[in-house]
GROMACS .gro file of C-alpha atoms in nm:
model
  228
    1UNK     CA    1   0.000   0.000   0.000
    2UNK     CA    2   0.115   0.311  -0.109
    3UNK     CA    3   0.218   0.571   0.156
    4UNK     CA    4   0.036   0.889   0.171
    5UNK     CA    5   0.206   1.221   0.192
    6UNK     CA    6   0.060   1.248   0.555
    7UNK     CA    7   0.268   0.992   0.722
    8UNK     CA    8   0.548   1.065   0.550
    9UNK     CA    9   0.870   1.131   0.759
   10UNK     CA   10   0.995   1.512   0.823
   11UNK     CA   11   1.340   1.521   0.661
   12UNK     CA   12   1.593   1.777   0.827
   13UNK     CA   13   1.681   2.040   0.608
   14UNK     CA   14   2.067   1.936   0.617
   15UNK     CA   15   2.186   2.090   0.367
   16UNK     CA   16   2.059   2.465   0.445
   17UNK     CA   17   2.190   2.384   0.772
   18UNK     CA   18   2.565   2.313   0.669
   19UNK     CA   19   2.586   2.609   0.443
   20UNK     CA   20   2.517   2.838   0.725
   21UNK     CA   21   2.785   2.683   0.912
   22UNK     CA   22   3.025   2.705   0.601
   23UNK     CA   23   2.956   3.099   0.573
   24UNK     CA   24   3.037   3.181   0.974
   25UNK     CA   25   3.314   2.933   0.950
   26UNK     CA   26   3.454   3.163   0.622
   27UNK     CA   27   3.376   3.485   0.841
   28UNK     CA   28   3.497   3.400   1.148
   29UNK     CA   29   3.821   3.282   1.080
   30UNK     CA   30   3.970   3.599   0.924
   31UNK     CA   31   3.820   3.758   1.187
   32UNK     CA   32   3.975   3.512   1.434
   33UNK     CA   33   4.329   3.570   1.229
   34UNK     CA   34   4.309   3.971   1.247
   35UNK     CA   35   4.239   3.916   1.636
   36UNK     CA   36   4.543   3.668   1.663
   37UNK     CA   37   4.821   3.878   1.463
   38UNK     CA   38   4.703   4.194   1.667
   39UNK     CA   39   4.765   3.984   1.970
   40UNK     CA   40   5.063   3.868   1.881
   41UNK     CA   41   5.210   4.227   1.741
   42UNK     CA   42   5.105   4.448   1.993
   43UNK     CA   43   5.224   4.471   2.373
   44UNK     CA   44   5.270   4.688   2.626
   45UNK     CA   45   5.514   4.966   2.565
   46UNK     CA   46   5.900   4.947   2.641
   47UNK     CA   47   6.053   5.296   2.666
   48UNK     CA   48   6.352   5.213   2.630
   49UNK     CA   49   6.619   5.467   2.669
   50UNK     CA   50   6.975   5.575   2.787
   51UNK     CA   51   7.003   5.753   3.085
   52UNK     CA   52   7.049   6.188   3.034
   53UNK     CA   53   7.324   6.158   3.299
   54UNK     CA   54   7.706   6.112   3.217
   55UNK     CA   55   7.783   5.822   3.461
   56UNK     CA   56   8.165   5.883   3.593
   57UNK     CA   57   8.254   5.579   3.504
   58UNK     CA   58   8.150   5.616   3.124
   59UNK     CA   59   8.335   5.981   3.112
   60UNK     CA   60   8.653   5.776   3.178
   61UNK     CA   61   8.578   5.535   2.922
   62UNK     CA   62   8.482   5.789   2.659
   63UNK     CA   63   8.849   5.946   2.758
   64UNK     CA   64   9.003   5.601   2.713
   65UNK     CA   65   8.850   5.562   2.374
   66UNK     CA   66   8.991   5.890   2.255
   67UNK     CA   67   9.343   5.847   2.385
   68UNK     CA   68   9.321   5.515   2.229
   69UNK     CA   69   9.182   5.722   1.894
   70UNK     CA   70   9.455   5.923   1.877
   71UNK     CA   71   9.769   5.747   1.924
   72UNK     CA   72   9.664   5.548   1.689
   73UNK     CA   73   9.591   5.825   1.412
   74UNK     CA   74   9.824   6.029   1.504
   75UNK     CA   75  10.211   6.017   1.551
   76UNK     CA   76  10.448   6.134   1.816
   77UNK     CA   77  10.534   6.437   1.591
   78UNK     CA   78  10.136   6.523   1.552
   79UNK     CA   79  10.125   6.440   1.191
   80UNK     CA   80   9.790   6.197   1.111
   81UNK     CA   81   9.856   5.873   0.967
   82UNK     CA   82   9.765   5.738   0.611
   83UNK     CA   83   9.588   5.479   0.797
   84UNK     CA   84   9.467   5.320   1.127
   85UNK     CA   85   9.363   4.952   1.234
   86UNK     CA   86   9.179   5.012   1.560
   87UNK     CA   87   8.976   4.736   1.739
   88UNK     CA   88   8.700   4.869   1.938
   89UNK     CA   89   8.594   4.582   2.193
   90UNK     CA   90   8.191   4.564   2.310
   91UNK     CA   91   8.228   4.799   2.618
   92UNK     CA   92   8.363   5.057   2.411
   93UNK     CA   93   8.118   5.025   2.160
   94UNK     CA   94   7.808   5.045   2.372
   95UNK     CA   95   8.001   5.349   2.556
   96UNK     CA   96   8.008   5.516   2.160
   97UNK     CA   97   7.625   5.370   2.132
   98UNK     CA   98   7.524   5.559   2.453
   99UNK     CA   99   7.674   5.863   2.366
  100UNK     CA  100   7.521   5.877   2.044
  101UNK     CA  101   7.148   5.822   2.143
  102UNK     CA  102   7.190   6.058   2.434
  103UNK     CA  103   7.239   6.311   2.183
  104UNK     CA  104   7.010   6.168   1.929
  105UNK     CA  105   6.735   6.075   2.218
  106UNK     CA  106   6.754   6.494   2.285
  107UNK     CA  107   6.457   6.525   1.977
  108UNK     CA  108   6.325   6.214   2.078
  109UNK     CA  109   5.928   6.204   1.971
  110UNK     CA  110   5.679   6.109   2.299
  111UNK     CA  111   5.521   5.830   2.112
  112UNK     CA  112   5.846   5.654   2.005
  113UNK     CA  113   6.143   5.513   2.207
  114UNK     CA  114   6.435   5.346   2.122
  115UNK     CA  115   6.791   5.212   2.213
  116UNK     CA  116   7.060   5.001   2.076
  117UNK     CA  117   7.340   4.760   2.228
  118UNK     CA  118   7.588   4.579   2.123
  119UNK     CA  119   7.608   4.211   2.248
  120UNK     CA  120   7.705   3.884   2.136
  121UNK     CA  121   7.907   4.065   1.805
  122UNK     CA  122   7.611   4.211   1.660
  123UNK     CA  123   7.380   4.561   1.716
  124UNK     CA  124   7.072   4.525   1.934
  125UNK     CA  125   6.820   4.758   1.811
  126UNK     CA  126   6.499   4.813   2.027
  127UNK     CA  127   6.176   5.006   1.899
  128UNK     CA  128   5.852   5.114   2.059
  129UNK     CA  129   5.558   5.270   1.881
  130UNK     CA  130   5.327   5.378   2.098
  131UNK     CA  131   4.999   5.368   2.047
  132UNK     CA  132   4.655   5.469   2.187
  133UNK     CA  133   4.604   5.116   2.308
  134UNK     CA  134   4.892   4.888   2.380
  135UNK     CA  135   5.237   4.931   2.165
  136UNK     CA  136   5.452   4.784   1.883
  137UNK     CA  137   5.790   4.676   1.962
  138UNK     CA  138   6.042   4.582   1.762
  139UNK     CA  139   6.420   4.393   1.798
  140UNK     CA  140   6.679   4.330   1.518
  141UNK     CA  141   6.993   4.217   1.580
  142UNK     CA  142   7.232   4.350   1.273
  143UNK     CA  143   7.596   4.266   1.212
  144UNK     CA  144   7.735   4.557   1.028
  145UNK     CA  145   7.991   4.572   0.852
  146UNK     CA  146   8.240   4.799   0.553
  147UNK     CA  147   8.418   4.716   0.276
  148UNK     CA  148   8.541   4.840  -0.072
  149UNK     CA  149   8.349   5.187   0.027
  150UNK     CA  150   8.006   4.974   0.077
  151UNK     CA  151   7.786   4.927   0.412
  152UNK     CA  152   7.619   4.591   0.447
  153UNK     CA  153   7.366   4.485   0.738
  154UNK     CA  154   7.384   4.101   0.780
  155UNK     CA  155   7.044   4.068   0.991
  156UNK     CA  156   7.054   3.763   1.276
  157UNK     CA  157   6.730   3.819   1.384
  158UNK     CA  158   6.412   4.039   1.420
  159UNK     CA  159   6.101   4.029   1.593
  160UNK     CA  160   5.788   4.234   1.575
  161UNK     CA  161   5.603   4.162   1.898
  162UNK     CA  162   5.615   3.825   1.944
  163UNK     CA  163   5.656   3.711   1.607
  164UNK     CA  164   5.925   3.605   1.430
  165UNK     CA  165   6.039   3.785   1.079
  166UNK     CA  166   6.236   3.640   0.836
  167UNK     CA  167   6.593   3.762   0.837
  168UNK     CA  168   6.685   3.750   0.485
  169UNK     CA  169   6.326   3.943   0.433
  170UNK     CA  170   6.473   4.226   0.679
  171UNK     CA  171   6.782   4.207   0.502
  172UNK     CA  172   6.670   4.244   0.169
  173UNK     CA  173   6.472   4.541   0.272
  174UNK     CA  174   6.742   4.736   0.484
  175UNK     CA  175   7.022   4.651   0.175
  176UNK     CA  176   6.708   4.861  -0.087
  177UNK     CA  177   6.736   5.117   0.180
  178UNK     CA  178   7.099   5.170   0.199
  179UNK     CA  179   7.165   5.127  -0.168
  180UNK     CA  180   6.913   5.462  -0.171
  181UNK     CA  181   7.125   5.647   0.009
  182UNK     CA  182   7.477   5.556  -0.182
  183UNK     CA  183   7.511   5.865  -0.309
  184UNK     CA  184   7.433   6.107   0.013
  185UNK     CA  185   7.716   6.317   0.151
  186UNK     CA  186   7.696   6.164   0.488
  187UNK     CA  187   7.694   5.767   0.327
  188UNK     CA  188   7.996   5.942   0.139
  189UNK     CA  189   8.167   6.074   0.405
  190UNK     CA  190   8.153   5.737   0.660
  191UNK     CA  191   8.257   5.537   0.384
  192UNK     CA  192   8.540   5.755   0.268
  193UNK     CA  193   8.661   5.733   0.664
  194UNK     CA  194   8.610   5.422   0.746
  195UNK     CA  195   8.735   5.158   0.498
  196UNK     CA  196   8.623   4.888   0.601
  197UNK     CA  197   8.459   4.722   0.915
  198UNK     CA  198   8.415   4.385   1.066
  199UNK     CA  199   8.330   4.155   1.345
  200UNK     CA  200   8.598   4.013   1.493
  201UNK     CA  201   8.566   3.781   1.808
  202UNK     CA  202   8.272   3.971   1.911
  203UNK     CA  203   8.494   4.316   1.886
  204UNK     CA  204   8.458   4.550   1.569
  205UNK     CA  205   8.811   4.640   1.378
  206UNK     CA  206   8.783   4.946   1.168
  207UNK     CA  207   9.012   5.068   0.942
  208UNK     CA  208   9.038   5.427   0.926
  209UNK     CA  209   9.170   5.730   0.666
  210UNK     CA  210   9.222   5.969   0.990
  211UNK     CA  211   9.317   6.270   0.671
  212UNK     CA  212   8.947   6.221   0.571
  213UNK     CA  213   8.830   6.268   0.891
  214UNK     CA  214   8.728   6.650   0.821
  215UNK     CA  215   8.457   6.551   0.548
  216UNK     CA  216   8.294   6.430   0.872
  217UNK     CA  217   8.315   6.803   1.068
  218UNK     CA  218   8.019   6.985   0.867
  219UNK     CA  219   7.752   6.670   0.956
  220UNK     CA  220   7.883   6.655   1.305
  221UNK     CA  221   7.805   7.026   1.368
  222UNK     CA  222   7.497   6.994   1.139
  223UNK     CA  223   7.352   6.667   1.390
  224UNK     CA  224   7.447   6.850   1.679
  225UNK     CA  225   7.207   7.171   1.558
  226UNK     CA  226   6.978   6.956   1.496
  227UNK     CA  227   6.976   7.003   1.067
  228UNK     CA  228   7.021   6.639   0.982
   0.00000   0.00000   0.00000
């Protein structure tokens, strides 16, 4: 016997049912994503910075690192050498680095801190955005270096937040960077003075032209007025 339309079982409308859970599923997840990343970027803020204050101990290191400057560049008679080898090792590099953002940290913006160290043979930078809620921070460790009147950055590591960013990525971008500013007078000047740079045993050895040394007075006084 045939069965009528009456007694016929309700059948669950499955398929409706699954495509409504396919749409959220496609909306949520980006969502989801965008929430994740901006977790994982942002943090609270670091302001990081060196102290204003000349410690007494650094002010006899900076005088130990020009003594050792200039009997190396210049001779017992007070004529400069043609050329210097001078090994700089890490304490007397982050002494440099300190003195360098203290004066750089003078026209420091409120929403944006940094610092840099050097550790392990390679530069430390820190950065903090701040913004109206939490912060962006960022470390790259860079291994610079100078030869055959070229800078190169050889990146170790960076981090925005707590992700990780490719190196060779950061790399690629700071080497377009640089290679913009080949031809500036200041890119000019470094590289005419210093002729070449490298790591060595977690020290830095530069080789200097101490005679080119006064391409470098103009952009000294011009950073220290504040024109650069």
């Amino acid at each position: 016997m045939a069965e009528t339309s009456e007694n016929k079982p309700d059948v669950p409308a499955r398929p409706a049912k699954k495509r409504r859970i396919l749409w959220l599923t496609i909306l949520l997840v980006p969502i989801l994503l965008v929430i994740l990343t901006g977790v994982m970027l942002l943090g609270s803020p670091h302001r990081w910075q060196v102290s204003p204050r000349v410690s007494m101990a650094e002010a006899a290191r900076l005088q130990g690192i020009i003594g050792k400057l200039t009997s190396a560049m210049v001779t017992e008679d007070g004529k400069m050498v043609e050329k210097a080898e001078i090994e700089l090792t890490p304490s007397e590099i982050n002494t440099l680095l300190i003195t360098g953002l203290r004066a750089a940290q003078l026209r420091q913006k409120p929403d944006f801190y940094y610092d840099a160290e050097w550790s392990q043979g390679a530069l430390l930078l820190r950065g903090c955005k701040i913004l109206p809620v939490f912060a962006v921070n960022v470390e790259v460790e860079i291994i610079p270096a100078v030869s055959g009147g070229k800078v190169s950055l050889a990146v170790r590591s960076c981090r925005v937040g707590w992700i990780s960013i490719s190196p060779k990525l950061v790399e690629e971008a700071l080497k377009t960077a640089l290679k913009k500013h080949e031809n500036r007078k200041e890119y000019r000047a470094f590289t005419a003075v210093v002729e070449s740079a490298a790591v060595k045993d977690g020290s830095m050895v530069l080789l200097l032209r101490p005679d080119k040394i006064k391409m470098l007075v103009p952009l000294l006084v011009n950073a220290i007025t504040g024109k650069l």
